[in-house]
CSV table of C-alpha atoms and ligand atoms in Angstrom, one decimal:
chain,number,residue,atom,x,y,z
A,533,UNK,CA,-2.3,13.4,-17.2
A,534,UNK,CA,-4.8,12.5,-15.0
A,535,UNK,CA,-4.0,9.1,-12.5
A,536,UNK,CA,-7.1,7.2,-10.8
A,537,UNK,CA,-6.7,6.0,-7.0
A,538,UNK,CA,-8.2,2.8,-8.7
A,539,UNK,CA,-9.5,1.4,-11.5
A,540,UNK,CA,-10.8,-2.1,-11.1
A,541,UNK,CA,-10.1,-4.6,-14.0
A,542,UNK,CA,-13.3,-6.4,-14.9
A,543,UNK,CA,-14.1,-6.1,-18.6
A,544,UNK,CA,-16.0,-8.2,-21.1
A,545,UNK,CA,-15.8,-12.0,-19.2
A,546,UNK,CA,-17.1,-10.7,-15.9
A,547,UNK,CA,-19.8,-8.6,-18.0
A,548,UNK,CA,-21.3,-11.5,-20.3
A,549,UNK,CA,-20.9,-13.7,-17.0
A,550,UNK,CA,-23.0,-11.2,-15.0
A,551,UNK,CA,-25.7,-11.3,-17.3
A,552,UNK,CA,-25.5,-15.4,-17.7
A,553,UNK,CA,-26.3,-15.1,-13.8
A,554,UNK,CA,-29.3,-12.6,-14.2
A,555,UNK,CA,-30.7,-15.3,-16.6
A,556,UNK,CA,-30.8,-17.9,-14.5
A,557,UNK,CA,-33.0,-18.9,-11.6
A,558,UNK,CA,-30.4,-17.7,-8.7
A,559,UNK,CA,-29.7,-14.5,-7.6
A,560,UNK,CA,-28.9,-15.4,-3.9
A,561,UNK,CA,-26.4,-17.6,-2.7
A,562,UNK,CA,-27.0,-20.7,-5.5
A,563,UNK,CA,-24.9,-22.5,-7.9
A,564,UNK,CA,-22.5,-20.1,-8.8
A,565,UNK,CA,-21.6,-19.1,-4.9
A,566,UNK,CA,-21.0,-23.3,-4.4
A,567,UNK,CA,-18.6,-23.0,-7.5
A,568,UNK,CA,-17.2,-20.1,-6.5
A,569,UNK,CA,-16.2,-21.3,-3.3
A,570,UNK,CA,-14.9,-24.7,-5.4
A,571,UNK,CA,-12.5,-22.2,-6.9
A,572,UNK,CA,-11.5,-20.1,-4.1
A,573,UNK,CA,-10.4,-23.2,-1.9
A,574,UNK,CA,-9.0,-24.8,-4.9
A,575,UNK,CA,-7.0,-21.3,-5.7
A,576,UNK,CA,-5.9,-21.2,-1.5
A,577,UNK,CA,-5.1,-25.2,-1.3
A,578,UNK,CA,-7.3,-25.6,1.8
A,579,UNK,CA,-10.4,-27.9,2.7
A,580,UNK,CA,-13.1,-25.5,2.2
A,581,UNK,CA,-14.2,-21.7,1.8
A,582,UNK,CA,-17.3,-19.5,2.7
A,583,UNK,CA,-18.9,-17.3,0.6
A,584,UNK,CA,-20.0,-14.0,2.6
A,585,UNK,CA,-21.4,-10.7,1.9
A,586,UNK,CA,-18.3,-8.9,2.8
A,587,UNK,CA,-14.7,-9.7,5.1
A,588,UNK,CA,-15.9,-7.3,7.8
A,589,UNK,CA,-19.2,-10.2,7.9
A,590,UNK,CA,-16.6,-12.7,7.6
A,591,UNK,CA,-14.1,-11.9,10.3
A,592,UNK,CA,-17.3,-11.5,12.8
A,593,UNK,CA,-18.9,-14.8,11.7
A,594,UNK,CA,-15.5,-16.4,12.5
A,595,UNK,CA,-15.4,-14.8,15.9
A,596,UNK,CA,-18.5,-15.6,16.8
A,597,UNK,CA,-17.9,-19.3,15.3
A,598,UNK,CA,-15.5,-19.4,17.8
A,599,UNK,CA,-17.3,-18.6,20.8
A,600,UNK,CA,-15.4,-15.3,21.5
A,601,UNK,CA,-18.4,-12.2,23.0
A,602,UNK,CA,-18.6,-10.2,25.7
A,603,UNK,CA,-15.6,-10.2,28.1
A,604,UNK,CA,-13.1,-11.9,25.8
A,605,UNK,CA,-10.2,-10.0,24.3
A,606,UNK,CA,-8.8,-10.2,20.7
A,607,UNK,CA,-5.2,-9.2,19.7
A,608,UNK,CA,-4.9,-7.4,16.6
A,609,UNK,CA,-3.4,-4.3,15.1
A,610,UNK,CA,-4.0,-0.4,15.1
A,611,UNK,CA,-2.4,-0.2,11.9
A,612,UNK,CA,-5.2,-1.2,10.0
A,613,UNK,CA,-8.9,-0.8,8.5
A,614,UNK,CA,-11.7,-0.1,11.2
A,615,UNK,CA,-13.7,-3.0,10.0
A,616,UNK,CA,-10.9,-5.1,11.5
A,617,UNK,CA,-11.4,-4.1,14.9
A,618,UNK,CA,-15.1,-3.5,14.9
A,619,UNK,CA,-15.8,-6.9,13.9
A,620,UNK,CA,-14.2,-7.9,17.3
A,621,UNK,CA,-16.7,-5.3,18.8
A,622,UNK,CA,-19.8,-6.2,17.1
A,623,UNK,CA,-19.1,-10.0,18.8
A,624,UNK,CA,-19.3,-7.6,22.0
A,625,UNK,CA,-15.5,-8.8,22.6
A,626,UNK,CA,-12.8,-6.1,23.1
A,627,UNK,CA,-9.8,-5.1,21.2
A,628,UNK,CA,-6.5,-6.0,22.6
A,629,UNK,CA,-4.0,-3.4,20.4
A,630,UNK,CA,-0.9,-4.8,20.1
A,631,UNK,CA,1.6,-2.5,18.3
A,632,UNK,CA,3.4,-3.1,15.2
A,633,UNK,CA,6.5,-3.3,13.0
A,634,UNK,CA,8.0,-0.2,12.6
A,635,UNK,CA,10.0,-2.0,8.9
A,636,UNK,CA,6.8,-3.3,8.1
A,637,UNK,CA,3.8,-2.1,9.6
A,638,UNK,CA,2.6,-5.7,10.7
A,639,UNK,CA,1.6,-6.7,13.8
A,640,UNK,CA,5.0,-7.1,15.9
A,641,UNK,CA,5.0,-10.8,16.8
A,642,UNK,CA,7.8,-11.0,19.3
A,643,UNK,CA,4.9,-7.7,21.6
A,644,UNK,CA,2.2,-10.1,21.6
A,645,UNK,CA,3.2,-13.0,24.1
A,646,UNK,CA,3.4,-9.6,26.7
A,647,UNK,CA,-0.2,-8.8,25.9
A,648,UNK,CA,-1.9,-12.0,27.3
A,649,UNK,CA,-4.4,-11.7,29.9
A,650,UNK,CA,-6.3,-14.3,31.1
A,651,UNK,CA,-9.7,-13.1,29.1
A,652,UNK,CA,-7.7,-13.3,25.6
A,653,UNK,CA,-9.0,-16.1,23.6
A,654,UNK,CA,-8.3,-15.0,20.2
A,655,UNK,CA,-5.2,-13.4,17.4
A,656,UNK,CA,-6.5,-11.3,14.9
A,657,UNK,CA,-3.2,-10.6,12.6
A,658,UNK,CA,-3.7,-8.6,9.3
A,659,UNK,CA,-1.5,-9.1,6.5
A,660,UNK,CA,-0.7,-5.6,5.8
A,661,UNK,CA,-0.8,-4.4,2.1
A,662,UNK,CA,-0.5,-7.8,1.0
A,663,UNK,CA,2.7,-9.0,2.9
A,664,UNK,CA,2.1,-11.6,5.4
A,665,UNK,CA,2.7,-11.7,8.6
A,666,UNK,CA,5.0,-13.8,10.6
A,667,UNK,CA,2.4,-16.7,10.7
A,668,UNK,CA,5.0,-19.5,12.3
A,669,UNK,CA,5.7,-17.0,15.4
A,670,UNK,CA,2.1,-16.6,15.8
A,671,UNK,CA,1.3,-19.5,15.5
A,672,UNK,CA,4.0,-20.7,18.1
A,673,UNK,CA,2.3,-18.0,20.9
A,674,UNK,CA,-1.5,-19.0,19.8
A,675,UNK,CA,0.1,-23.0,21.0
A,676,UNK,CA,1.1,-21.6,23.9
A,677,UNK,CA,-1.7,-19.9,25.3
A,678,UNK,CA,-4.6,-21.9,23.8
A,679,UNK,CA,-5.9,-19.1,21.6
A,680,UNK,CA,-7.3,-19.1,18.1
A,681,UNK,CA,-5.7,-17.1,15.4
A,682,UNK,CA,-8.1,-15.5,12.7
A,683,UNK,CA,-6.3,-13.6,9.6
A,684,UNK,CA,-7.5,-10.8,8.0
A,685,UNK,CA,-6.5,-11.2,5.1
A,686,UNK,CA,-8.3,-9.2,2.6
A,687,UNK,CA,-5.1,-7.5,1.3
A,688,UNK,CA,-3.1,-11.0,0.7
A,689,UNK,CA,-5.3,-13.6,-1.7
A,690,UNK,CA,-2.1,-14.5,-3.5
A,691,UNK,CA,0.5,-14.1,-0.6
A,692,UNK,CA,2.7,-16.6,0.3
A,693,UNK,CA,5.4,-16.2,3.2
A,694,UNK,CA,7.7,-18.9,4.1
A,695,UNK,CA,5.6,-21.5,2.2
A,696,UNK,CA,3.0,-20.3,4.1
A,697,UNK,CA,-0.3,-19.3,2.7
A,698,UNK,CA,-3.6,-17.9,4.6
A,699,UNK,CA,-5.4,-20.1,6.3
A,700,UNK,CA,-2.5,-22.5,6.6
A,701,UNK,CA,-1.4,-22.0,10.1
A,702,UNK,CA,-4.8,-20.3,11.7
A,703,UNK,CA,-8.4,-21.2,12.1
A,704,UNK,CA,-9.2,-19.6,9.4
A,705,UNK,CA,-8.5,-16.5,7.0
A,706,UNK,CA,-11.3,-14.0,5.8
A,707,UNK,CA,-10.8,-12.2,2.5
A,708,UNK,CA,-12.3,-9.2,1.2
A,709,UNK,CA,-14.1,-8.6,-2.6
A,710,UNK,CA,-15.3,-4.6,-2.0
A,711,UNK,CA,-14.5,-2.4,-4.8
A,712,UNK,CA,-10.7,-1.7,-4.7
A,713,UNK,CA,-9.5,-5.3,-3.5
A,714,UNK,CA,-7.7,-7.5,-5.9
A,715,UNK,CA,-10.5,-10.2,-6.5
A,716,UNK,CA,-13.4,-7.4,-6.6
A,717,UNK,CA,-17.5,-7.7,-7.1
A,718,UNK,CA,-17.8,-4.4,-5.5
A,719,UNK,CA,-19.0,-5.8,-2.0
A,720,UNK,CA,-18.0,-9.1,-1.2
A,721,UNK,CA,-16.1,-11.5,1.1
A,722,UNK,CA,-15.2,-15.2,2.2
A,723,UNK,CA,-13.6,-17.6,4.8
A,724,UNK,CA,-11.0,-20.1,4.2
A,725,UNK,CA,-10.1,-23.0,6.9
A,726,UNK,CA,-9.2,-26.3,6.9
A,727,UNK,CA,-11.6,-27.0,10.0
A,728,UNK,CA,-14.3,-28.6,8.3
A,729,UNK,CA,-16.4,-28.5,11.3
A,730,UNK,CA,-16.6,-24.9,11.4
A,731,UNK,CA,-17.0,-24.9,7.6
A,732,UNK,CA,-20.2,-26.5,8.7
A,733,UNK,CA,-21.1,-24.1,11.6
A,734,UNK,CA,-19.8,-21.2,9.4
A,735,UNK,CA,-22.5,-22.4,6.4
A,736,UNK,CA,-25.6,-22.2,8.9
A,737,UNK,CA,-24.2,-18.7,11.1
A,738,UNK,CA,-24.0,-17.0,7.4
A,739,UNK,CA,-27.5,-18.1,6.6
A,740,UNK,CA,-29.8,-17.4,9.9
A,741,UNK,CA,-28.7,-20.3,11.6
A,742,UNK,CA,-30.8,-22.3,9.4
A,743,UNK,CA,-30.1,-25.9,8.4
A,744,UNK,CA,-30.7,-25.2,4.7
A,745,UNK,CA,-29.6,-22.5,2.2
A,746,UNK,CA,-32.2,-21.2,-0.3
A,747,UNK,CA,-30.8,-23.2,-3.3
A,748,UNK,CA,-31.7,-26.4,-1.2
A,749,UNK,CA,-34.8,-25.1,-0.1
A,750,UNK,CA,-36.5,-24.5,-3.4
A,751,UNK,CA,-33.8,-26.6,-5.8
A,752,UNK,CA,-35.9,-30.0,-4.9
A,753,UNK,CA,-38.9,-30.6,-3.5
A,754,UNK,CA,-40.0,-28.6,-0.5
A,755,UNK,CA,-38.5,-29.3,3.1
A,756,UNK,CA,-39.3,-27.9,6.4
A,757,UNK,CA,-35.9,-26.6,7.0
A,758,UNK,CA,-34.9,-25.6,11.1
A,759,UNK,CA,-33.3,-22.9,12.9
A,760,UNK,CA,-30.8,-24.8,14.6
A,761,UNK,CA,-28.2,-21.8,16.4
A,762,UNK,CA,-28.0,-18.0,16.3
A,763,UNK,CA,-27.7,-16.6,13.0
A,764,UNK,CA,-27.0,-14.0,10.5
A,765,UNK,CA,-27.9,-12.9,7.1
A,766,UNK,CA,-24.1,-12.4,5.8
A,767,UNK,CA,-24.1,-14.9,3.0
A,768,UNK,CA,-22.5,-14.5,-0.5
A,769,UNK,CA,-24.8,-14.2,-3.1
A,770,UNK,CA,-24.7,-15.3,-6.8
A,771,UNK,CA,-24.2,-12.3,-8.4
A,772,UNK,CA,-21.1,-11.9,-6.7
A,773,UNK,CA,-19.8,-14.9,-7.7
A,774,UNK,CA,-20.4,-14.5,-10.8
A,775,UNK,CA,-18.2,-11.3,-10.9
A,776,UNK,CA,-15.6,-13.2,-9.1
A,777,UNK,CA,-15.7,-16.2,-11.0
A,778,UNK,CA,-14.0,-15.1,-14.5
A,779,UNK,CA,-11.5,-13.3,-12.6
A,780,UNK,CA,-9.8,-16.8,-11.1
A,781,UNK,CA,-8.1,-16.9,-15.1
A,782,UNK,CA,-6.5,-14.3,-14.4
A,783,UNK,CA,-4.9,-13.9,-10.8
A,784,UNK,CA,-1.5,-14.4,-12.1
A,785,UNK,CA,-1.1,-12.0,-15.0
A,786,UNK,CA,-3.2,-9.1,-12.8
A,787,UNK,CA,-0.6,-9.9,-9.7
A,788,UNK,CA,2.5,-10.0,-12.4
A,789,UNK,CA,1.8,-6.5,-13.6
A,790,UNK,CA,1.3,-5.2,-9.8
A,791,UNK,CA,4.4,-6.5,-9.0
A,792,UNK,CA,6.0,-4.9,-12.1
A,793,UNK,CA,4.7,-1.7,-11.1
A,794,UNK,CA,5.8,-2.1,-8.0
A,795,UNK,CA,9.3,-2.8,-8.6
A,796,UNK,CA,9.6,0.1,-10.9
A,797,UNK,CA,7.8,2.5,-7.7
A,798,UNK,CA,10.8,0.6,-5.7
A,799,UNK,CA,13.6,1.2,-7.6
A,800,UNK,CA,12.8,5.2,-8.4
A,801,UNK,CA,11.6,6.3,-5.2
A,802,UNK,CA,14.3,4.1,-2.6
A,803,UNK,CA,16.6,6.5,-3.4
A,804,UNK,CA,14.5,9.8,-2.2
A,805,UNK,CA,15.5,11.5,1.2
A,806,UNK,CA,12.4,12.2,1.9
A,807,UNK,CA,10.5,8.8,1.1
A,808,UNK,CA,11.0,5.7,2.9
A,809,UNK,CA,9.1,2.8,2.1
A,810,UNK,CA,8.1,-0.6,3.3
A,811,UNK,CA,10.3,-3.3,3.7
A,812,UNK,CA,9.5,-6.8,1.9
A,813,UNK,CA,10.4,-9.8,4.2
A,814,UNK,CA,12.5,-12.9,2.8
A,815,UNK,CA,11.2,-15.2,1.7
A,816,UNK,CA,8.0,-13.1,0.7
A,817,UNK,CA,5.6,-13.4,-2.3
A,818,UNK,CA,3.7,-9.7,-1.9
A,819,UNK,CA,0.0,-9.7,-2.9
A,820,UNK,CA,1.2,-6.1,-4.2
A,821,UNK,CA,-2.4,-4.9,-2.8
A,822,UNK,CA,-1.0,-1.5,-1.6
A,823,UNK,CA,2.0,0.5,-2.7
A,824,UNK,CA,2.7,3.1,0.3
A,825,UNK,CA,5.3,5.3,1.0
A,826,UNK,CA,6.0,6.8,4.3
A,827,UNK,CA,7.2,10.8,4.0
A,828,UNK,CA,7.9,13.5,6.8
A,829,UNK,CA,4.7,13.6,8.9
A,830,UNK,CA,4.7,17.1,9.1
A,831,UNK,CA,4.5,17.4,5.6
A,832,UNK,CA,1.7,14.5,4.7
A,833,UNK,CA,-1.4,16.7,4.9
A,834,UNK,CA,0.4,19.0,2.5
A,835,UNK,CA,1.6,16.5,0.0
A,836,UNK,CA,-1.5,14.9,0.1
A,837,UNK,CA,-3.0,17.6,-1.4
A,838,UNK,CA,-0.3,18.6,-3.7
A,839,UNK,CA,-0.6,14.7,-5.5
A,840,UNK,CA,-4.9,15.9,-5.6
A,841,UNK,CA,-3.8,19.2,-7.5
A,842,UNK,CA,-2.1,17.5,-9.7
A,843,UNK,CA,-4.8,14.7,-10.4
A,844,UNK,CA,-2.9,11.9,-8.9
A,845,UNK,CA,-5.3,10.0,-7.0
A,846,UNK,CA,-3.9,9.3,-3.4
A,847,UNK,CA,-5.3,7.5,-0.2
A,848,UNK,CA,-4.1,7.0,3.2
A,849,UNK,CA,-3.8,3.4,4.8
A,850,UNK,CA,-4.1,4.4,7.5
A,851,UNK,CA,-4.4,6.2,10.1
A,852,UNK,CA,-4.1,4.4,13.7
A,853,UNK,CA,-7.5,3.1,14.5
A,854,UNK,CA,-7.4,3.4,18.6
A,855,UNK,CA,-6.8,7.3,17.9
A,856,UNK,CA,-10.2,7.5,15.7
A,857,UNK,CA,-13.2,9.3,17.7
A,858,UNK,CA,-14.9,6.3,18.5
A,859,UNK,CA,-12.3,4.8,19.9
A,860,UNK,CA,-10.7,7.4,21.7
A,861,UNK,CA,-13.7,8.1,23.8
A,862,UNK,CA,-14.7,4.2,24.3
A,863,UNK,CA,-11.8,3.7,25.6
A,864,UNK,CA,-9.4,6.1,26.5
A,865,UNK,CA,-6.5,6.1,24.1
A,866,UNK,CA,-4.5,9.0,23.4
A,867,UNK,CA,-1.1,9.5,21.2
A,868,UNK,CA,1.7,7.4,23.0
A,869,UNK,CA,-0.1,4.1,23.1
A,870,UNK,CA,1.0,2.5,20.3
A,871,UNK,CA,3.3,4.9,19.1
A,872,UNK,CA,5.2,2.6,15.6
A,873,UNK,CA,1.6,2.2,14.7
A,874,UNK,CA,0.6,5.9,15.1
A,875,UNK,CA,4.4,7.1,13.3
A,876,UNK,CA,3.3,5.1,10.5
A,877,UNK,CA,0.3,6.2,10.0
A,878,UNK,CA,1.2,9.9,10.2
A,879,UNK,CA,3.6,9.4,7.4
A,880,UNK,CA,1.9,7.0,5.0
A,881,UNK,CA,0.0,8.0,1.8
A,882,UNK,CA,-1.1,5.1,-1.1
A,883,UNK,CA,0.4,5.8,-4.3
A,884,UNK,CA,-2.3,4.6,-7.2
A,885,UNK,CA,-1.6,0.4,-8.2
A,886,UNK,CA,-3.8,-1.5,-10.3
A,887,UNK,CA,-3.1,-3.8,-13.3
A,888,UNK,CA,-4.7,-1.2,-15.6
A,889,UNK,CA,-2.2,1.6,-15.0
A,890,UNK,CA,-0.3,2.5,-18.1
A,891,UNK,CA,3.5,3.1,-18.0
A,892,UNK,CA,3.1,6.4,-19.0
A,893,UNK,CA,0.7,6.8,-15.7
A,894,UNK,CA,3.5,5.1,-13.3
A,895,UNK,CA,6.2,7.3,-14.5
A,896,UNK,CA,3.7,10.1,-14.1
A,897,UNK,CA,3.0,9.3,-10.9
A,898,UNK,CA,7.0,8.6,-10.0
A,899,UNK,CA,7.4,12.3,-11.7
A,900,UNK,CA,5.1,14.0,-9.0
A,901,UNK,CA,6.7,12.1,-6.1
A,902,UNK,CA,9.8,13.5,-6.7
A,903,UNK,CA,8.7,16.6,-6.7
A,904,UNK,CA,6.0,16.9,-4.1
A,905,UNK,CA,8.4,15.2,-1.5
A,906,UNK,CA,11.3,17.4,-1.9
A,907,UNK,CA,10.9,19.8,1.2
A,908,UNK,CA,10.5,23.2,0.1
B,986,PLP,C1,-11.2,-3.8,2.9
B,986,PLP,C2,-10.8,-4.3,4.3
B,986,PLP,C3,-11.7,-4.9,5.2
B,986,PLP,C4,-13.1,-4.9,5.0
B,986,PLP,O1,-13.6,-5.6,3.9
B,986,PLP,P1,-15.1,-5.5,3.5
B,986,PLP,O2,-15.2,-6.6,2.4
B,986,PLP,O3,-15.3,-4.1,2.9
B,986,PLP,O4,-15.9,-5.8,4.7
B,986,PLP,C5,-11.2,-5.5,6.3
B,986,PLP,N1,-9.9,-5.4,6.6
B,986,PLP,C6,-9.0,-4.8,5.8
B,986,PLP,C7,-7.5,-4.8,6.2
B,986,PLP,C8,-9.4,-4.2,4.6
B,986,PLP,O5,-8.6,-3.6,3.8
């Protein structure tokens, strides 16, 4: 029996909505990316959200939003997807690695207040596989030190932690749509804040800097419209909305049946020697984005390819990003720096999770983890 990595979960809705879109006059960001951002804010409970052409365009508009460039440093985590960090680069700001929790793979709060310098301006947390990150200890430092806090959180659209939901307690929280997220339209991403003036500034930066979008350019009569700041073309367009749209309905029952698969990945693999697995925090609601499980580092490579021969599809989230090429040669790291970040991702491989799975497929898959992790 043959297990996908992923399969996404849009079906008939999304499909007839797709081609309600293509019928109308809209393609680009238009009524549908307005709604859809009516529905995202509504579905996050906070003032207003963004509609951008991925997170990785949403995290940089944010930075840039905020005035962080060149010199600046950003706090954020090696235990995570390149785009996180290379957002911070594009703004021509540098990475400030702070290393992360060996139970959970999250950025280690009480590390950061160490990792000041006087050119930080800025917290870039990531909500690891869906579970948040201490966002009232973060919170507390950012206070402190008069730095802004930016989420990645395009694991964690339904997480919850403490009461505490993304964008609650930062500037704002950027969420990604690509293929294998939980929301999905392939490519697509947004930004959620309660600062309404950098809602505003956020509107114009995703849009050339331009004082008008294209659905109020050509909706009503024509208007000389301005170029009033820097600007990008990062802007959500309607399409993807209306892929996202339908998919609001059903948020719950998709993040149900994650969580049910979960818990049965939980309760038969805890008990392996050789697996060891996440912890979940109190107090937690787990977006269930990821399901990983840590084995003997030694062994990954190997296993890795023994889930592949057996058609289990597998992926590896990830490997520590200051110990990438790029990054190793920009600027110097080498094994040792961040050494919980560079354990876990050593060990970790992604076992498939997606509302589709059958139970026939999970027991499958629990099947060949107990038998490719037993040391041989
Ligand atoms: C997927 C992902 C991104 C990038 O999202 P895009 O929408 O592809 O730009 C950023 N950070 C994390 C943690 C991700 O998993």
């Amino acid at each position: 029996m043959k297990v996908e990595f992923y399969r996404h979960h849009l079906d008939q809705k999304e499909i007839d909505s797709l081609v309600e879109a293509l019928g109308g006059i809209f393609l680009t960001a238009g009524p549908l990316t307005r709604r859809f951002e009516q529905r995202f804010s509504k579905y996050l409970e906070c003032r207003a959200a963004i509609g951008t052409y991925s997170c990785t365009s949403a995290l940089f508009l944010c930075l840039k939003a905020l005035g962080i460039g060149a010199g600046d440093q950003v706090i954020t985590t090696p235990m995570t997807f390149v785009a996180t960090s290379n957002a911070i680069l594009e703004t021509g700001a540098t990475p400030l690695f702070v290393d992360v929790e060996a139970a959970t793979g999250n950025l280690d709060a009480s590390r950061i207040e160490a990792a000041i310098t006087d050119r930080t301006r800025a917290i870039l947390p990531v909500h690891l596989y869906g579970q948040m990150c201490d966002m009232r200890c973060i919170r507390e430092i950012a206070k402190g030190h008069g730095l802004h806090i930016i989420e990645d959180a395009a694991h964690c659209v339904e997480g919850v932690r403490d009461g505490i939901r993304p964008a609650q307690l930062s500037d704002a929280a950027c969420f990604s749509f690509y293929a294998t997220k939980n929301l999905t339209a392939g490519e697509g991403g947004a930004i959620a804040t309660n600062d309404p003036e950098l809602a505003a500034e956020l509107k114009i930066m995703r849009s050339h800097g331009i004082d008008r979008e294209a659905a109020d350019r050509y909706a009503r009569k024509y208007q000389h419209w301005d170029m009033v700041r820097m600007g990008y073309k990062m802007n959500m367009f309607d399409i993807q909305a209306a892929l996202l749209l339908p998919q609001f309905a059903n948020i719950e029952r998709n993040l149900e049946r994650r969580r049910q698969i979960s818990q049965r990945y939980r309760a038969a693999l805890e008990p392996l020697a050789g697996v060891k697995l996440p912890e979940v925090r109190p107090n937690t609601v787990q977006a269930c984005h990821l399901f990983t499980i840590w084995v003997d580092p030694d062994r990954r490579d190997e296993i890795l390819a023994r889930f592949q021969a057996e058609q289990i599809g597998v992926a590896v989230n990830y490997r520590a990003v200051h110990l990438l090429s790029y990054y190793r040669q920009q600027f110097g790291f080498k094994p040792g720096d961040f050494p919980v970040a560079e354990e876990i991702g050593a060990r970790t491989i992604s076992l498939p999770l997606y509302p589709k799975m059958t139970d026939a497929q999970v027991e499958r898959v629990i099947e060949v983890v107990k038998r490719v992790t037993v040391a041989s």
